[in-house]
Amino acid sequence: MRKLALNDEILLKIEKPARYIGNEVNSVMKDPEKVDIRFAMCFPDVYEIGMSHLGIQILYDMFNRREDVWCERVYSPWIDLDKIMREEQIPLFALESQDAVKEFDFLGITIQFEMCYTNILQVLELSQIPLHSTERTEDHPIVIGGGPCTYNPEPLAEFFDLFYIGEGETVYDELLDLYKTCKAQGMSRRKFLEFAAGIEGIYVPQFYEPEYNEDGTMKAFHRINEHAPEKIKKQIVMDVTNATYPMRPVVPFIKATQDRVVLEIQRGCIRGCRFCQAGMLYRPTRERNVETLKEYALAMLENTGHEEISLSSLSSSDYSQLEELVNFLIEEFPGKGINISLPSLRIDAFSLDVMGKVQDIRKSSLTFAPEAGSQRMRNVINKGLTEDDIISGAGQAFEGGWTKVKLYFMLGLPTETEEDMKEIARLSDRVARRYYEIPKEERHGKCQITASSSFFVPKPFTPFQWAPMCTAEEYVERAYIVKHEFQEQLNRKSLKYNWHEADLTVLEGVFARGDRKCAKVLEEAYRLGCLYDSWTETFDNSRWIQAFENTGISPDFYNLRKRTMDELFPWDFIDMGVSRKFLEREWSRAMNGEVTPNCRSNCSGCGAAQFGGGVCYEGKN
Amino acid sequence: MKARIKFQKYGALRFIGHLDVMRYFQKVMRRAEIPIAFTGGYSPHMIMSFASPLGIGLTSEGEYFDIELTEPIASKEAVRRMNAVGVEGIHVTSFRQISEEKKATGMAIVAAADYLVGTRKGVFPQNLEELVEQFIKQAEITVLKQTKRSEKLVDIRSMIYQMEVRESYTSLQDSGANQIFMELAAGSVENLKPDLVMSAFCKFAGLPEDSITCTYHRLEMYADTGTENTRKLVPLESLGNDII
Ligand code: SF4
């Protein structure tokens, strides 16, 4: 029988012991004696969140297809187990073999959002791996990071040996082969890193050194090892249809956030919303072949036994074969209790028809993401959705029997005025008014319009990377302005408004556009006990404030400062395909409230065409 | 058509809670393509009902649930398929057709369960046999039973049907050789958990609370086919017949 890393006493004492026992359906077991490389793949959050992540499932599948690699999973232990592991000096272990991560060749960490950074330090420390790459010896695993936050890896630079910049499907094989060769020849860690630096898309932070101006901004970014390339080229898979896809994803015992088959129908987005980092990073839009997707859907449902399938993409309505795919799914699974979930759909006649078939109209709600209340503001952010789209979409939905609508907004967008803020409430009210235009006999009681706003965080490689943010107090003030305006509305009894935590936004802002100096704050905050910062029950802002004080680092420098157009950014050493020129152009168009058409209606020459495929070449061959 | 499925739960899987076992089997049904029936409506769900849930940490070779089938499937084939798509730690041992009577399914008919109690930490005292004999000879065994809202004293003696020392040993439980066997009331009318019996026993035997930690293994679950006055316990499995 498999031996578990934790004894019964511990497992019976902690919450949800199933998080730590592995052995799930489709998890991969191998003989450690028969592989050359042991790879621990970590999502630095609790199991239920980490297990829901598609990217890890892709890499897990891809690595384990290789006979010479055994890839296993690691998640952050929840705070109850964290405490016990520290007290009893139990090293963090991988779920499959239950072996200590420190014995592995690689520890890969996917970095999906800034507020998991303290958990990265937790994973390293519990693994008994030195936090700083320069303190690691030949005995320690190579620590490699990947995921969207690595497009500005600098705040994390000293904690990682390598970063993989871009989509994981391209050069991992090359990296693993290289490692195997180096290991076989008994080469040093440093030699391996030097060779690795030669692989396109691999960034070895210790081979570079930033130089700062007196005001704290970057002056230069120096290469201090001759093997390090000047620029790191983002990796991207052009043939998404034939890229590895996990046909047998691991099925957790406990309910994960995504307890369903996830079908990624395309990568990228044609829309070009100026606040959206994913929309820029994953350019150009690449679609998966619909026939392949149908096969995947059937096979994955069969292999997992899941009762739900969800289509995933940044904007599903833009997938050219959507109707065919959705109709196929609806026809294929009647009466088998398979639910179909279709997030990120534009509300129109087609989507309403489909949703009417796959969900209970009474219970479900419609979602719109206007992102801003006023048309002026929506032009600034280049969100193509017009008020007319929203009102007429909602109108059709109301007439079809829906009564619940969710509206998503952002506050603190560049150039935002009080008028723009108030429009959030007014637009919500106009949606409600549309509902009450329906004759009373045909309505189903009251409608429920729920508006929520998050505070905008400017991200690297977006047209808004120059934008200043607000202070936490200012964010809350803005939320109050909106709240008061809601109370002024005619249909206020049918409206609900809530907003996100402002303190978190400030931190997210610091790390999103931070430099290497931010590592100190991060480490200090972690020492002070910060962990699971994205969880309300564990987030403690006072400790973060303390950490900034102790290290003499000011969040204002990163968030409130106005950046000049020619400022050198910490992330500028990455060549991400979309050109800086395009971003500059988009920033000035934003300032003028000018809309930029989407990739399909008119290419704006962002630079991503250099990858030689996707939407940029649609209908051109 | 109704079927009763018996399975074992052991190893790492003893840390999977009851709700997750249900979810696990729902997915097994789909993977194994068992022709299970669904309820109607917008969110159809499988017609499936589990007998007495097993607590986290316990192992078992006598777990049960009943399902409704849309068409027959041979018992052997069903067992084979379910195990082929299953994981180590849950093993289906039988799949049998049961009566169509409403009252005959699920939780409703469970009347008793057998357990083996061993030790994970510490050992039972030398004179275990004697102690158990004396313990069970008592006319009354009162324990403090805690529910979510209150505590009350209850006499559990009548709910202990059998209790004796056994040397028998199951490979599904990691435990010392000396074990206590007990048959206890189970089900919706009267339900007695083995750990409650053990804490009463330890107190009776004068064993300090932390000196031993027990492991619990469920062996079987029974229905009562007797009359009001005489109990006649039969394993739930025996109420069904193999589908050929
Ligand atoms: S090059 Fe044109 S079509 Fe291609 S991603 Fe950029 S804007 Fe879109």
PDB file of N, CA and C in Angstrom, chain B residues 79-137:
ATOM      1  N   VAL B  79     -19.055  -5.165 -11.866  1.00  0.00           N
ATOM      2  CA  VAL B  79     -17.967  -5.111 -10.882  1.00  0.00           C
ATOM      3  C   VAL B  79     -16.636  -4.893 -11.599  1.00  0.00           C
ATOM      4  N   ARG B  80     -16.448  -5.616 -12.672  1.00  0.00           N
ATOM      5  CA  ARG B  80     -15.197  -5.501 -13.411  1.00  0.00           C
ATOM      6  C   ARG B  80     -14.997  -4.064 -13.915  1.00  0.00           C
ATOM      7  N   ARG B  81     -16.062  -3.521 -14.508  1.00  0.00           N
ATOM      8  CA  ARG B  81     -15.946  -2.175 -15.077  1.00  0.00           C
ATOM      9  C   ARG B  81     -15.696  -1.124 -14.006  1.00  0.00           C
ATOM     10  N   MET B  82     -16.415  -1.251 -12.910  1.00  0.00           N
ATOM     11  CA  MET B  82     -16.250  -0.236 -11.867  1.00  0.00           C
ATOM     12  C   MET B  82     -14.841  -0.267 -11.283  1.00  0.00           C
ATOM     13  N   ASN B  83     -14.312  -1.466 -11.122  1.00  0.00           N
ATOM     14  CA  ASN B  83     -12.955  -1.535 -10.580  1.00  0.00           C
ATOM     15  C   ASN B  83     -11.912  -1.096 -11.596  1.00  0.00           C
ATOM     16  N   ALA B  84     -12.211  -1.323 -12.865  1.00  0.00           N
ATOM     17  CA  ALA B  84     -11.252  -0.933 -13.899  1.00  0.00           C
ATOM     18  C   ALA B  84     -11.057   0.584 -13.932  1.00  0.00           C
ATOM     19  N   VAL B  85     -12.096   1.327 -13.597  1.00  0.00           N
ATOM     20  CA  VAL B  85     -11.968   2.788 -13.647  1.00  0.00           C
ATOM     21  C   VAL B  85     -11.791   3.397 -12.247  1.00  0.00           C
ATOM     22  N   GLY B  86     -11.597   2.536 -11.263  1.00  0.00           N
ATOM     23  CA  GLY B  86     -11.497   3.023  -9.888  1.00  0.00           C
ATOM     24  C   GLY B  86     -10.070   3.281  -9.451  1.00  0.00           C
ATOM     25  N   VAL B  87      -9.923   3.609  -8.180  1.00  0.00           N
ATOM     26  CA  VAL B  87      -8.587   3.861  -7.641  1.00  0.00           C
ATOM     27  C   VAL B  87      -8.266   2.841  -6.558  1.00  0.00           C
ATOM     28  N   GLU B  88      -7.001   2.732  -6.242  1.00  0.00           N
ATOM     29  CA  GLU B  88      -6.603   1.883  -5.132  1.00  0.00           C
ATOM     30  C   GLU B  88      -7.197   2.475  -3.862  1.00  0.00           C
ATOM     31  N   GLY B  89      -7.863   1.644  -3.088  1.00  0.00           N
ATOM     32  CA  GLY B  89      -8.430   2.157  -1.846  1.00  0.00           C
ATOM     33  C   GLY B  89      -9.944   2.082  -1.824  1.00  0.00           C
ATOM     34  N   ILE B  90     -10.539   1.931  -3.018  1.00  0.00           N
ATOM     35  CA  ILE B  90     -11.969   1.648  -3.084  1.00  0.00           C
ATOM     36  C   ILE B  90     -12.121   0.485  -4.043  1.00  0.00           C
ATOM     37  N   HIS B  91     -12.683  -0.607  -3.539  1.00  0.00           N
ATOM     38  CA  HIS B  91     -12.775  -1.799  -4.357  1.00  0.00           C
ATOM     39  C   HIS B  91     -14.187  -2.355  -4.266  1.00  0.00           C
ATOM     40  N   VAL B  92     -14.827  -2.472  -5.422  1.00  0.00           N
ATOM     41  CA  VAL B  92     -16.198  -3.000  -5.447  1.00  0.00           C
ATOM     42  C   VAL B  92     -16.132  -4.517  -5.361  1.00  0.00           C
ATOM     43  N   THR B  93     -16.923  -5.108  -4.443  1.00  0.00           N
ATOM     44  CA  THR B  93     -16.878  -6.559  -4.305  1.00  0.00           C
ATOM     45  C   THR B  93     -18.143  -7.256  -4.780  1.00  0.00           C
ATOM     46  N   SER B  94     -19.273  -6.537  -4.777  1.00  0.00           N
ATOM     47  CA  SER B  94     -20.443  -7.187  -5.369  1.00  0.00           C
ATOM     48  C   SER B  94     -21.440  -6.175  -5.915  1.00  0.00           C
ATOM     49  N   PHE B  95     -22.261  -6.640  -6.823  1.00  0.00           N
ATOM     50  CA  PHE B  95     -23.241  -5.822  -7.522  1.00  0.00           C
ATOM     51  C   PHE B  95     -24.439  -6.743  -7.719  1.00  0.00           C
ATOM     52  N   ARG B  96     -25.501  -6.509  -6.953  1.00  0.00           N
ATOM     53  CA  ARG B  96     -26.602  -7.478  -6.991  1.00  0.00           C
ATOM     54  C   ARG B  96     -27.952  -6.814  -7.154  1.00  0.00           C
ATOM     55  N   GLN B  97     -28.801  -7.494  -7.822  1.00  0.00           N
ATOM     56  CA  GLN B  97     -30.165  -6.989  -7.968  1.00  0.00           C
ATOM     57  C   GLN B  97     -30.913  -7.173  -6.652  1.00  0.00           C
ATOM     58  N   ILE B  98     -31.687  -6.139  -6.265  1.00  0.00           N
ATOM     59  CA  ILE B  98     -32.480  -6.263  -5.040  1.00  0.00           C
ATOM     60  C   ILE B  98     -33.949  -6.010  -5.344  1.00  0.00           C
ATOM     61  N   SER B  99     -34.770  -6.260  -4.363  1.00  0.00           N
ATOM     62  CA  SER B  99     -36.218  -6.134  -4.540  1.00  0.00           C
ATOM     63  C   SER B  99     -36.613  -4.693  -4.875  1.00  0.00           C
ATOM     64  N   GLU B 100     -37.725  -4.545  -5.573  1.00  0.00           N
ATOM     65  CA  GLU B 100     -38.180  -3.233  -6.013  1.00  0.00           C
ATOM     66  C   GLU B 100     -38.859  -2.433  -4.905  1.00  0.00           C
ATOM     67  N   GLU B 101     -39.161  -3.127  -3.799  1.00  0.00           N
ATOM     68  CA  GLU B 101     -39.856  -2.473  -2.693  1.00  0.00           C
ATOM     69  C   GLU B 101     -39.144  -1.210  -2.235  1.00  0.00           C
ATOM     70  N   LYS B 102     -39.882  -0.175  -2.038  1.00  0.00           N
ATOM     71  CA  LYS B 102     -39.307   1.106  -1.631  1.00  0.00           C
ATOM     72  C   LYS B 102     -38.557   0.983  -0.309  1.00  0.00           C
ATOM     73  N   LYS B 103     -39.199   0.261   0.617  1.00  0.00           N
ATOM     74  CA  LYS B 103     -38.643   0.173   1.964  1.00  0.00           C
ATOM     75  C   LYS B 103     -37.342  -0.624   2.027  1.00  0.00           C
ATOM     76  N   ALA B 104     -37.053  -1.331   0.943  1.00  0.00           N
ATOM     77  CA  ALA B 104     -35.927  -2.258   0.993  1.00  0.00           C
ATOM     78  C   ALA B 104     -34.564  -1.623   0.688  1.00  0.00           C
ATOM     79  N   THR B 105     -34.579  -0.321   0.374  1.00  0.00           N
ATOM     80  CA  THR B 105     -33.305   0.231  -0.069  1.00  0.00           C
ATOM     81  C   THR B 105     -32.632   1.159   0.939  1.00  0.00           C
ATOM     82  N   GLY B 106     -31.373   1.332   0.674  1.00  0.00           N
ATOM     83  CA  GLY B 106     -30.588   2.385   1.304  1.00  0.00           C
ATOM     84  C   GLY B 106     -30.518   2.312   2.802  1.00  0.00           C
ATOM     85  N   MET B 107     -30.530   3.464   3.396  1.00  0.00           N
ATOM     86  CA  MET B 107     -30.349   3.658   4.811  1.00  0.00           C
ATOM     87  C   MET B 107     -31.447   2.975   5.621  1.00  0.00           C
ATOM     88  N   ALA B 108     -32.657   2.929   5.034  1.00  0.00           N
ATOM     89  CA  ALA B 108     -33.841   2.529   5.802  1.00  0.00           C
ATOM     90  C   ALA B 108     -33.720   1.156   6.454  1.00  0.00           C
ATOM     91  N   ILE B 109     -33.020   0.236   5.802  1.00  0.00           N
ATOM     92  CA  ILE B 109     -33.032  -1.120   6.342  1.00  0.00           C
ATOM     93  C   ILE B 109     -31.821  -1.468   7.199  1.00  0.00           C
ATOM     94  N   VAL B 110     -30.858  -0.587   7.289  1.00  0.00           N
ATOM     95  CA  VAL B 110     -29.664  -0.918   8.069  1.00  0.00           C
ATOM     96  C   VAL B 110     -30.041  -1.057   9.545  1.00  0.00           C
ATOM     97  N   ALA B 111     -29.622  -2.178  10.155  1.00  0.00           N
ATOM     98  CA  ALA B 111     -29.972  -2.403  11.557  1.00  0.00           C
ATOM     99  C   ALA B 111     -28.749  -2.597  12.442  1.00  0.00           C
ATOM    100  N   ALA B 112     -27.664  -3.083  11.858  1.00  0.00           N
ATOM    101  CA  ALA B 112     -26.479  -3.337  12.681  1.00  0.00           C
ATOM    102  C   ALA B 112     -25.226  -3.323  11.820  1.00  0.00           C
ATOM    103  N   ALA B 113     -24.094  -3.183  12.485  1.00  0.00           N
ATOM    104  CA  ALA B 113     -22.827  -3.208  11.773  1.00  0.00           C
ATOM    105  C   ALA B 113     -21.770  -3.881  12.646  1.00  0.00           C
ATOM    106  N   ASP B 114     -20.859  -4.582  11.993  1.00  0.00           N
ATOM    107  CA  ASP B 114     -19.747  -5.220  12.699  1.00  0.00           C
ATOM    108  C   ASP B 114     -18.482  -4.382  12.556  1.00  0.00           C
ATOM    109  N   TYR B 115     -17.719  -4.326  13.635  1.00  0.00           N
ATOM    110  CA  TYR B 115     -16.461  -3.585  13.580  1.00  0.00           C
ATOM    111  C   TYR B 115     -15.336  -4.401  14.186  1.00  0.00           C
ATOM    112  N   LEU B 116     -14.142  -4.147  13.720  1.00  0.00           N
ATOM    113  CA  LEU B 116     -12.938  -4.662  14.360  1.00  0.00           C
ATOM    114  C   LEU B 116     -12.177  -3.461  14.877  1.00  0.00           C
ATOM    115  N   VAL B 117     -11.809  -3.507  16.134  1.00  0.00           N
ATOM    116  CA  VAL B 117     -11.079  -2.384  16.706  1.00  0.00           C
ATOM    117  C   VAL B 117      -9.669  -2.847  17.041  1.00  0.00           C
ATOM    118  N   GLY B 118      -8.687  -2.124  16.519  1.00  0.00           N
ATOM    119  CA  GLY B 118      -7.295  -2.447  16.818  1.00  0.00           C
ATOM    120  C   GLY B 118      -6.621  -1.233  17.406  1.00  0.00           C
ATOM    121  N   THR B 119      -5.317  -1.291  17.530  1.00  0.00           N
ATOM    122  CA  THR B 119      -4.617  -0.134  18.081  1.00  0.00           C
ATOM    123  C   THR B 119      -3.596   0.374  17.078  1.00  0.00           C
ATOM    124  N   ARG B 120      -3.509   1.671  17.033  1.00  0.00           N
ATOM    125  CA  ARG B 120      -2.496   2.283  16.180  1.00  0.00           C
ATOM    126  C   ARG B 120      -1.330   2.724  17.054  1.00  0.00           C
ATOM    127  N   LYS B 121      -1.686   3.150  18.256  1.00  0.00           N
ATOM    128  CA  LYS B 121      -0.684   3.611  19.218  1.00  0.00           C
ATOM    129  C   LYS B 121      -0.984   2.917  20.535  1.00  0.00           C
ATOM    130  N   GLY B 122       0.015   2.400  21.208  1.00  0.00           N
ATOM    131  CA  GLY B 122      -0.201   1.693  22.461  1.00  0.00           C
ATOM    132  C   GLY B 122      -0.718   0.290  22.198  1.00  0.00           C
ATOM    133  N   VAL B 123      -0.810  -0.532  23.241  1.00  0.00           N
ATOM    134  CA  VAL B 123      -1.336  -1.889  23.063  1.00  0.00           C
ATOM    135  C   VAL B 123      -2.443  -2.137  24.080  1.00  0.00           C
ATOM    136  N   PHE B 124      -3.319  -3.044  23.729  1.00  0.00           N
ATOM    137  CA  PHE B 124      -4.367  -3.436  24.674  1.00  0.00           C
ATOM    138  C   PHE B 124      -3.715  -4.163  25.850  1.00  0.00           C
ATOM    139  N   PRO B 125      -4.324  -4.083  27.026  1.00  0.00           N
ATOM    140  CA  PRO B 125      -3.732  -4.761  28.186  1.00  0.00           C
ATOM    141  C   PRO B 125      -3.743  -6.284  28.021  1.00  0.00           C
ATOM    142  N   GLN B 126      -2.853  -6.951  28.790  1.00  0.00           N
ATOM    143  CA  GLN B 126      -2.705  -8.412  28.750  1.00  0.00           C
ATOM    144  C   GLN B 126      -4.028  -9.151  28.930  1.00  0.00           C
ATOM    145  N   ASN B 127      -4.783  -8.701  29.930  1.00  0.00           N
ATOM    146  CA  ASN B 127      -6.022  -9.420  30.267  1.00  0.00           C
ATOM    147  C   ASN B 127      -7.227  -8.865  29.505  1.00  0.00           C
ATOM    148  N   LEU B 128      -7.007  -8.572  28.251  1.00  0.00           N
ATOM    149  CA  LEU B 128      -8.044  -7.937  27.436  1.00  0.00           C
ATOM    150  C   LEU B 128      -9.338  -8.762  27.417  1.00  0.00           C
ATOM    151  N   GLU B 129      -9.152 -10.075  27.201  1.00  0.00           N
ATOM    152  CA  GLU B 129     -10.310 -10.945  27.083  1.00  0.00           C
ATOM    153  C   GLU B 129     -11.224 -10.838  28.313  1.00  0.00           C
ATOM    154  N   GLU B 130     -10.578 -10.916  29.453  1.00  0.00           N
ATOM    155  CA  GLU B 130     -11.273 -10.845  30.730  1.00  0.00           C
ATOM    156  C   GLU B 130     -12.007  -9.503  30.872  1.00  0.00           C
ATOM    157  N   LEU B 131     -11.295  -8.452  30.536  1.00  0.00           N
ATOM    158  CA  LEU B 131     -11.868  -7.109  30.666  1.00  0.00           C
ATOM    159  C   LEU B 131     -13.104  -6.940  29.786  1.00  0.00           C
ATOM    160  N   VAL B 132     -12.989  -7.411  28.558  1.00  0.00           N
ATOM    161  CA  VAL B 132     -14.111  -7.289  27.627  1.00  0.00           C
ATOM    162  C   VAL B 132     -15.308  -8.074  28.164  1.00  0.00           C
ATOM    163  N   GLU B 133     -15.024  -9.262  28.665  1.00  0.00           N
ATOM    164  CA  GLU B 133     -16.090 -10.095  29.216  1.00  0.00           C
ATOM    165  C   GLU B 133     -16.823  -9.388  30.356  1.00  0.00           C
ATOM    166  N   GLN B 134     -16.037  -8.819  31.260  1.00  0.00           N
ATOM    167  CA  GLN B 134     -16.635  -8.115  32.394  1.00  0.00           C
ATOM    168  C   GLN B 134     -17.413  -6.886  31.935  1.00  0.00           C
ATOM    169  N   PHE B 135     -16.819  -6.199  30.971  1.00  0.00           N
ATOM    170  CA  PHE B 135     -17.447  -4.977  30.446  1.00  0.00           C
ATOM    171  C   PHE B 135     -18.833  -5.281  29.902  1.00  0.00           C
ATOM    172  N   ILE B 136     -18.905  -6.335  29.137  1.00  0.00           N
ATOM    173  CA  ILE B 136     -20.148  -6.649  28.451  1.00  0.00           C
ATOM    174  C   ILE B 136     -21.166  -7.282  29.409  1.00  0.00           C
ATOM    175  N   LYS B 137     -20.677  -7.761  30.545  1.00  0.00           N
ATOM    176  CA  LYS B 137     -21.572  -8.339  31.548  1.00  0.00           C
ATOM    177  C   LYS B 137     -22.379  -7.288  32.297  1.00  0.00           C
TER     178      LYS B 137
END
